[in-house]
């Protein structure tokens, strides 16, 4: 099993659509990937929330997955989100991503129903058994409807060989403390909640999974560098500088704000798919003002 | 626009799978529909939560939808759940259901993201404009992740011509009171929360959308009859008699418990799709004991 | 141990203050008690939330308690709330109430800290052992900060001899169902949540503890009478007629709205104690309009 | 108005009771205060949650307040919690504390009822107008039942001259971020949630209000020193070292665990007042083991 060192700034990609929202714009996708890599991010994560993975048909999902991995072309590791509503479908996606060259797959226990702990564990076991890649377990009750306790996460981490990383997005920093204590410092954890970027690093997070580097990569990278340099004052100052934008992205919705921001920065990637609205004019102005101040 | 009188006991259907969980078992589906109609339910609702609608491929969804409508064959009205993650996909399902002869479509604003009120309204408007059928708006934050306030529900009810019914499943009876008061008694509302069956009827609900008639149709129908007869004591007694089973269904999960119950009653309909587990042995025993006492 | 039959409409009294909020106005208190009894309520409950019991000094509490019991003078049973922050203080109040002739004491596990189940049980045991009166256990997490599960309530009911009644004010009707089922119909329960008046009676509540009869006693009594007459339609109509006022009382705060309403009806009882504000002018107008329509 | 520089480790005192829980043990209180000051804490905070302030009679409260201020004797600033249920009583306590020489008073909007924003603001205004001391506004919904938004806190901070500090205990680190951003870096904030000690300092908190220095003062002080030295790695290591004890204190309840710990360390301070239980034997053992490892 390949074991890439996933750390630092892990940049989420958007999925560009053609003007009518129907087709994919792979050309724009390629350019958005290149921008992220050129800016210095340490890994690329296609098809997450930002990538509107849940809103793609299976055929589109396959296309975006294959294209993204090929475009990254090993310049940095690729972490592909393969979550799906049934175990069978998630397994299919995981295998597909592996076949196309992904380095890591990320799995959120997305479900229509609340799942029992045994059901969640079996879900991870089935996916784990179907591939040879490391899996980043992803906890995000706000989108999945399922909140995995730290105890359950550790059961899965210890019980499924290729679950080797944990991404925590509850917004509760104490979950990371508990992962660190109960996991005896042996569980690499990653932050998925933008407004906790500083605190997660303070708590020992190995990386930050974020869509923000589509817009402000240098500030994201500088924050990580300040942490590596053990310079808390500098990290705090950098964090507060970018926090208003991080909050704005969260409140405005990831696809809507990142797509609007990329348009402002000169890369047309279309709008999110309905029912999600593109950013309205007032917020577009706000975003442009914020970006002007930060860039 | 046809305006069927939807009232009383609206029975949800399960979706039977073949033994390996891969294929559909339409023959069993047909028999389960006949059982419901023969037992006396006032309407049939395919492809809801109980029907594992979210776990079907698009092709399977179409098959189940078309087959169910044809099998009901107008004996009672058919209320088809057409919810999907994007507006375009929900519109496609709504049109398909109309083309195949559905009487009503039910729409839950399912979404990966939390939607704004404007986004939810636009979603209903787009679906409403695409068909000539009445729409039952469905509020169920536990599965959709979105909780529509009574005020928003009324805005949609008043702003989209063919939204003519409201199904409330928050489990908070005060929502129905508010619908009744703010809607000035003009908004037909339906209960989707089994343990509130008595209170919802007391509050004036026009019907009860439930999977329970797959197992205990007579008790469900008798409760409705007692309410129509203005016999509160009788309604209360009937409610408490069936409540342990209603609670059990809710806790065990709709597809798992209803499928296990049908098996017990002699109709093999397979298991739910993974990650959802079938009922375990202990609970199977419990269910059999309960059914024996009630039937 | 005397065992009065507590049922029907249990009316809460306010505590009138003199104009500057400093002193008690016992004369007005006496008249407010007479009004309630004359209107036909089935029991009187002094020193509850409505009575600002938490905002009185110990000396004032004793005065109001003694005076209220004497004024009721056995015309109906008196249910005195004796909750206090420490067990010692609650015991003192319970004994005082018994000495002065109370028929029942009501106990909410008020606490600064979240208490464990063992601590709550011991609290009830200590109070129970200190008096010979029946105790109405009171669950209201919104004011006490402590939510007792139905299982805990039954442990206390079964473990403390003189805990013989349960008042439920969580606003979750399913708690009453569970009390009825797990208590095998042997636990008399009372509703303390005004907007659930209809549903609680539908679920089998024996009484309704409410401040509303200070303002609209006949509507409250008629609702109970309709339930006793097994006339669900009539009960529903009466409930919806008074619901806007019940909601208004809840949102405006019990002492503020009841005191304003009594003033409107001709009985001056002063204002609530700060930090609680009296009703503002706009809401006062609203209240007067509502009362005019209902009386 | 005196303006002491409140920063660093602000140590809460317990309130020792005599063996039967009835009387105060002022001698033990004096020794516990000396221990804290000798250990190096930067301020002393009597009569907070840890001090069981809510469980004292008015006479006891006055005694503890006067004695504590006198015993501190200006060696460090004294921050006295003067919260009470009515505005009149809180004003009385604030004046009393000022008369006896307190440097700062702390005010939690404790209330039986949920208060409106106008009521909370008026409460702070009344207290502010009654004294010449700086006020530390304290937000802790878990004990007060009232959660003040950052916007409300800033309205009070800007509208009441002597509210000059904010203590935040929601456990949500994003509140501190918002205070820092919306307050434009001009609002000194303090952390009252032990498990957030590291993150609060990372976010820029000026101090940590905590009962922990009764047991592990050096670790608390070292964490603060590491932050002042801008040494994030060291701060993180020190935080994780003391976190299990901080969690233990929180879960076991402040008065019960701190009193048990002091007993272990040789200072007998009695038990908490009922209904709060002293630590049970198993947890006592656990606490002793933890302390042995840390001291």
GROMACS .gro file of C-alpha atoms in nm, chain C:
model
  295
  591UNK     CA    1  -5.114   1.102   5.443
  592UNK     CA    2  -5.403   1.297   5.300
  593UNK     CA    3  -5.456   1.210   4.935
  594UNK     CA    4  -5.652   1.483   4.765
  595UNK     CA    5  -5.775   1.410   4.413
  596UNK     CA    6  -5.579   1.658   4.206
  597UNK     CA    7  -5.731   1.689   3.857
  598UNK     CA    8  -5.865   1.930   3.598
  599UNK     CA    9  -5.753   2.291   3.594
  600UNK     CA   10  -5.482   2.370   3.851
  601UNK     CA   11  -5.446   2.746   3.859
  602UNK     CA   12  -5.114   2.919   3.929
  603UNK     CA   13  -5.119   3.237   4.132
  604UNK     CA   14  -4.907   3.545   4.072
  605UNK     CA   15  -4.729   3.727   4.354
  606UNK     CA   16  -4.840   4.093   4.362
  607UNK     CA   17  -4.577   4.351   4.458
  608UNK     CA   18  -4.625   4.706   4.575
  609UNK     CA   19  -4.563   4.980   4.321
  610UNK     CA   20  -4.188   5.006   4.378
  611UNK     CA   21  -4.142   4.629   4.349
  612UNK     CA   22  -4.012   4.611   4.704
  613UNK     CA   23  -4.300   4.497   4.922
  614UNK     CA   24  -4.568   4.230   4.887
  615UNK     CA   25  -4.929   4.327   4.824
  616UNK     CA   26  -5.110   4.052   5.013
  617UNK     CA   27  -5.446   4.217   4.972
  618UNK     CA   28  -5.420   4.188   4.594
  619UNK     CA   29  -5.290   3.833   4.631
  620UNK     CA   30  -5.602   3.743   4.828
  621UNK     CA   31  -5.829   3.887   4.566
  622UNK     CA   32  -5.645   3.707   4.285
  623UNK     CA   33  -5.688   3.379   4.471
  624UNK     CA   34  -6.059   3.442   4.523
  625UNK     CA   35  -6.102   3.519   4.153
  626UNK     CA   36  -5.945   3.187   4.057
  627UNK     CA   37  -6.155   2.985   4.299
  628UNK     CA   38  -6.473   3.168   4.211
  629UNK     CA   39  -6.409   3.097   3.845
  630UNK     CA   40  -6.413   2.726   3.916
  631UNK     CA   41  -6.054   2.600   3.906
  632UNK     CA   42  -6.002   2.261   4.068
  633UNK     CA   43  -5.687   2.347   4.264
  634UNK     CA   44  -5.461   2.642   4.346
  635UNK     CA   45  -5.081   2.639   4.300
  636UNK     CA   46  -4.894   2.923   4.470
  637UNK     CA   47  -4.526   3.008   4.431
  638UNK     CA   48  -4.460   2.843   4.096
  639UNK     CA   49  -4.287   3.010   3.804
  640UNK     CA   50  -4.580   3.248   3.764
  641UNK     CA   51  -4.554   3.336   4.131
  642UNK     CA   52  -4.192   3.449   4.094
  643UNK     CA   53  -4.103   3.210   4.374
  644UNK     CA   54  -3.737   3.222   4.274
  645UNK     CA   55  -3.729   3.599   4.313
  646UNK     CA   56  -3.857   3.617   4.670
  647UNK     CA   57  -3.652   3.637   4.987
  648UNK     CA   58  -3.703   3.351   5.229
  649UNK     CA   59  -3.915   3.572   5.453
  650UNK     CA   60  -4.134   3.675   5.162
  651UNK     CA   61  -4.166   3.316   5.047
  652UNK     CA   62  -4.291   3.216   5.392
  653UNK     CA   63  -4.541   3.501   5.399
  654UNK     CA   64  -4.685   3.422   5.056
  655UNK     CA   65  -4.702   3.054   5.132
  656UNK     CA   66  -4.879   3.094   5.465
  657UNK     CA   67  -5.114   3.362   5.339
  658UNK     CA   68  -5.211   3.169   5.024
  659UNK     CA   69  -5.294   2.849   5.208
  660UNK     CA   70  -5.499   3.039   5.464
  661UNK     CA   71  -5.686   3.230   5.195
  662UNK     CA   72  -5.770   2.918   4.995
  663UNK     CA   73  -5.899   2.779   5.324
  664UNK     CA   74  -5.967   2.436   5.187
  665UNK     CA   75  -6.215   2.551   4.923
  666UNK     CA   76  -5.995   2.355   4.677
  667UNK     CA   77  -5.665   2.173   4.732
  668UNK     CA   78  -5.349   2.384   4.753
  669UNK     CA   79  -5.033   2.268   4.571
  670UNK     CA   80  -4.733   2.465   4.695
  671UNK     CA   81  -4.407   2.475   4.497
  672UNK     CA   82  -4.124   2.431   4.749
  673UNK     CA   83  -3.828   2.399   4.511
  674UNK     CA   84  -3.501   2.552   4.625
  675UNK     CA   85  -3.135   2.529   4.527
  676UNK     CA   86  -3.011   2.319   4.817
  677UNK     CA   87  -3.175   2.013   4.962
  678UNK     CA   88  -3.174   2.169   5.308
  679UNK     CA   89  -3.362   2.474   5.190
  680UNK     CA   90  -3.617   2.272   4.993
  681UNK     CA   91  -3.678   2.054   5.298
  682UNK     CA   92  -3.731   2.364   5.509
  683UNK     CA   93  -3.989   2.498   5.265
  684UNK     CA   94  -4.169   2.164   5.239
  685UNK     CA   95  -4.201   2.143   5.615
  686UNK     CA   96  -4.319   2.499   5.636
  687UNK     CA   97  -4.586   2.440   5.373
  688UNK     CA   98  -4.704   2.127   5.553
  689UNK     CA   99  -4.717   2.308   5.885
  690UNK     CA  100  -4.931   2.580   5.730
  691UNK     CA  101  -5.178   2.334   5.579
  692UNK     CA  102  -5.074   2.270   5.219
  693UNK     CA  103  -5.237   1.965   5.057
  694UNK     CA  104  -4.957   1.884   4.813
  695UNK     CA  105  -4.605   2.014   4.752
  696UNK     CA  106  -4.451   2.045   4.407
  697UNK     CA  107  -4.076   1.987   4.363
  698UNK     CA  108  -3.861   2.088   4.066
  699UNK     CA  109  -3.496   1.977   4.100
  700UNK     CA  110  -3.375   2.336   4.063
  701UNK     CA  111  -2.999   2.351   4.068
  702UNK     CA  112  -2.705   2.564   3.969
  703UNK     CA  113  -2.520   2.252   3.862
  704UNK     CA  114  -2.636   1.969   3.644
  705UNK     CA  115  -2.717   1.694   3.892
  706UNK     CA  116  -2.656   1.322   3.851
  707UNK     CA  117  -2.949   1.083   3.869
  708UNK     CA  118  -2.837   0.968   4.213
  709UNK     CA  119  -2.824   1.327   4.335
  710UNK     CA  120  -3.174   1.397   4.205
  711UNK     CA  121  -3.315   1.082   4.361
  712UNK     CA  122  -3.153   1.164   4.697
  713UNK     CA  123  -3.297   1.515   4.677
  714UNK     CA  124  -3.651   1.375   4.639
  715UNK     CA  125  -3.589   1.115   4.908
  716UNK     CA  126  -3.477   1.377   5.156
  717UNK     CA  127  -3.778   1.598   5.090
  718UNK     CA  128  -4.013   1.300   5.091
  719UNK     CA  129  -3.880   1.178   5.425
  720UNK     CA  130  -3.927   1.519   5.583
  721UNK     CA  131  -4.302   1.551   5.528
  722UNK     CA  132  -4.626   1.353   5.520
  723UNK     CA  133  -4.773   1.522   5.215
  724UNK     CA  134  -4.798   1.388   4.861
  725UNK     CA  135  -4.535   1.532   4.625
  726UNK     CA  136  -4.590   1.630   4.266
  727UNK     CA  137  -4.258   1.576   4.086
  728UNK     CA  138  -4.204   1.851   3.832
  729UNK     CA  139  -3.988   1.824   3.520
  730UNK     CA  140  -3.911   2.149   3.341
  731UNK     CA  141  -3.560   2.169   3.192
  732UNK     CA  142  -3.624   2.517   3.051
  733UNK     CA  143  -3.624   2.669   3.399
  734UNK     CA  144  -3.439   2.410   3.608
  735UNK     CA  145  -3.162   2.328   3.361
  736UNK     CA  146  -3.217   1.960   3.438
  737UNK     CA  147  -3.412   1.721   3.218
  738UNK     CA  148  -3.526   1.407   3.397
  739UNK     CA  149  -3.577   1.110   3.169
  740UNK     CA  150  -3.900   0.913   3.198
  741UNK     CA  151  -3.696   0.625   3.336
  742UNK     CA  152  -3.557   0.844   3.615
  743UNK     CA  153  -3.899   0.989   3.690
  744UNK     CA  154  -4.035   0.637   3.732
  745UNK     CA  155  -3.744   0.540   3.957
  746UNK     CA  156  -3.830   0.834   4.182
  747UNK     CA  157  -4.203   0.764   4.160
  748UNK     CA  158  -4.145   0.403   4.261
  749UNK     CA  159  -3.870   0.475   4.512
  750UNK     CA  160  -4.015   0.764   4.711
  751UNK     CA  161  -4.348   0.682   4.872
  752UNK     CA  162  -4.502   1.025   4.872
  753UNK     CA  163  -4.408   1.112   4.514
  754UNK     CA  164  -4.751   1.027   4.370
  755UNK     CA  165  -4.793   1.267   4.077
  756UNK     CA  166  -4.581   1.388   3.785
  757UNK     CA  167  -4.597   1.725   3.615
  758UNK     CA  168  -4.433   1.726   3.273
  759UNK     CA  169  -4.332   2.054   3.106
  760UNK     CA  170  -4.071   1.962   2.847
  761UNK     CA  171  -4.311   2.040   2.565
  762UNK     CA  172  -4.251   1.693   2.421
  763UNK     CA  173  -4.578   1.503   2.418
  764UNK     CA  174  -4.394   1.174   2.372
  765UNK     CA  175  -4.274   1.198   2.731
  766UNK     CA  176  -4.635   1.158   2.843
  767UNK     CA  177  -4.682   0.860   2.614
  768UNK     CA  178  -4.376   0.701   2.765
  769UNK     CA  179  -4.491   0.776   3.119
  770UNK     CA  180  -4.823   0.612   3.035
  771UNK     CA  181  -4.665   0.304   2.873
  772UNK     CA  182  -4.372   0.246   3.108
  773UNK     CA  183  -4.582   0.340   3.410
  774UNK     CA  184  -4.847   0.093   3.293
  775UNK     CA  185  -5.117   0.353   3.331
  776UNK     CA  186  -5.054   0.385   3.704
  777UNK     CA  187  -4.873   0.723   3.706
  778UNK     CA  188  -5.104   1.026   3.723
  779UNK     CA  189  -4.947   1.291   3.503
  780UNK     CA  190  -5.021   1.659   3.461
  781UNK     CA  191  -4.941   1.898   3.182
  782UNK     CA  192  -4.742   2.213   3.248
  783UNK     CA  193  -4.697   2.328   2.889
  784UNK     CA  194  -4.986   2.552   2.782
  785UNK     CA  195  -4.960   2.495   2.403
  786UNK     CA  196  -4.990   2.119   2.463
  787UNK     CA  197  -5.317   2.145   2.656
  788UNK     CA  198  -5.523   1.956   2.397
  789UNK     CA  199  -5.263   1.689   2.324
  790UNK     CA  200  -5.186   1.625   2.689
  791UNK     CA  201  -5.552   1.560   2.761
  792UNK     CA  202  -5.572   1.344   2.448
  793UNK     CA  203  -5.275   1.149   2.584
  794UNK     CA  204  -5.452   1.100   2.916
  795UNK     CA  205  -5.323   1.381   3.140
  796UNK     CA  206  -5.523   1.409   3.460
  797UNK     CA  207  -5.484   1.783   3.487
  798UNK     CA  208  -5.344   2.100   3.344
  799UNK     CA  209  -5.127   2.324   3.563
  800UNK     CA  210  -5.161   2.669   3.416
  801UNK     CA  211  -5.161   3.041   3.487
  802UNK     CA  212  -5.414   3.102   3.209
  803UNK     CA  213  -5.725   3.082   3.437
  804UNK     CA  214  -5.618   3.414   3.584
  805UNK     CA  215  -5.735   3.554   3.249
  806UNK     CA  216  -5.956   3.303   3.065
  807UNK     CA  217  -6.081   3.051   3.322
  808UNK     CA  218  -6.399   2.956   3.138
  809UNK     CA  219  -6.218   2.854   2.819
  810UNK     CA  220  -5.973   2.645   3.022
  811UNK     CA  221  -6.253   2.477   3.213
  812UNK     CA  222  -6.458   2.420   2.899
  813UNK     CA  223  -6.168   2.244   2.732
  814UNK     CA  224  -6.137   2.007   3.026
  815UNK     CA  225  -6.513   1.952   3.026
  816UNK     CA  226  -6.512   1.867   2.655
  817UNK     CA  227  -6.240   1.609   2.717
  818UNK     CA  228  -6.438   1.458   3.005
  819UNK     CA  229  -6.742   1.449   2.773
  820UNK     CA  230  -6.530   1.260   2.515
  821UNK     CA  231  -6.607   1.530   2.259
  822UNK     CA  232  -6.286   1.564   2.056
  823UNK     CA  233  -6.426   1.809   1.799
  824UNK     CA  234  -6.545   2.043   2.070
  825UNK     CA  235  -6.214   2.013   2.259
  826UNK     CA  236  -6.023   2.090   1.939
  827UNK     CA  237  -6.235   2.395   1.864
  828UNK     CA  238  -6.195   2.526   2.220
  829UNK     CA  239  -5.823   2.462   2.211
  830UNK     CA  240  -5.763   2.653   1.889
  831UNK     CA  241  -5.978   2.937   2.021
  832UNK     CA  242  -5.752   2.990   2.325
  833UNK     CA  243  -5.421   2.885   2.167
  834UNK     CA  244  -5.317   3.234   2.046
  835UNK     CA  245  -5.349   3.363   2.402
  836UNK     CA  246  -5.166   3.059   2.544
  837UNK     CA  247  -4.881   3.119   2.297
  838UNK     CA  248  -4.879   3.487   2.383
  839UNK     CA  249  -4.850   3.416   2.755
  840UNK     CA  250  -4.561   3.179   2.693
  841UNK     CA  251  -4.370   3.417   2.467
  842UNK     CA  252  -4.432   3.726   2.678
  843UNK     CA  253  -4.332   3.552   2.999
  844UNK     CA  254  -4.576   3.428   3.259
  845UNK     CA  255  -4.546   3.695   3.532
  846UNK     CA  256  -4.533   3.985   3.284
  847UNK     CA  257  -4.835   3.879   3.076
  848UNK     CA  258  -5.053   3.753   3.359
  849UNK     CA  259  -4.989   4.065   3.566
  850UNK     CA  260  -5.064   4.288   3.267
  851UNK     CA  261  -5.378   4.090   3.194
  852UNK     CA  262  -5.504   4.114   3.551
  853UNK     CA  263  -5.450   4.491   3.541
  854UNK     CA  264  -5.656   4.505   3.221
  855UNK     CA  265  -5.926   4.305   3.393
  856UNK     CA  266  -5.933   4.546   3.683
  857UNK     CA  267  -5.705   4.389   3.943
  858UNK     CA  268  -5.383   4.584   4.006
  859UNK     CA  269  -5.105   4.342   4.107
  860UNK     CA  270  -4.793   4.546   4.027
  861UNK     CA  271  -4.511   4.453   3.791
  862UNK     CA  272  -4.265   4.161   3.791
  863UNK     CA  273  -3.938   4.213   3.970
  864UNK     CA  274  -3.637   4.326   3.768
  865UNK     CA  275  -3.454   4.205   3.565
  866UNK     CA  276  -3.791   4.090   3.426
  867UNK     CA  277  -3.965   4.377   3.247
  868UNK     CA  278  -4.338   4.444   3.256
  869UNK     CA  279  -4.515   4.401   2.922
  870UNK     CA  280  -4.436   4.685   2.681
  871UNK     CA  281  -4.709   4.906   2.541
  872UNK     CA  282  -4.740   4.729   2.204
  873UNK     CA  283  -4.786   4.391   2.362
  874UNK     CA  284  -5.020   4.535   2.620
  875UNK     CA  285  -5.245   4.651   2.336
  876UNK     CA  286  -5.221   4.311   2.172
  877UNK     CA  287  -5.317   4.142   2.496
  878UNK     CA  288  -5.615   4.369   2.550
  879UNK     CA  289  -5.739   4.299   2.198
  880UNK     CA  290  -5.704   3.926   2.249
  881UNK     CA  291  -5.883   3.934   2.582
  882UNK     CA  292  -6.168   4.142   2.436
  883UNK     CA  293  -6.220   3.878   2.166
  884UNK     CA  294  -6.215   3.589   2.413
  885UNK     CA  295  -6.417   3.725   2.704
   0.00000   0.00000   0.00000
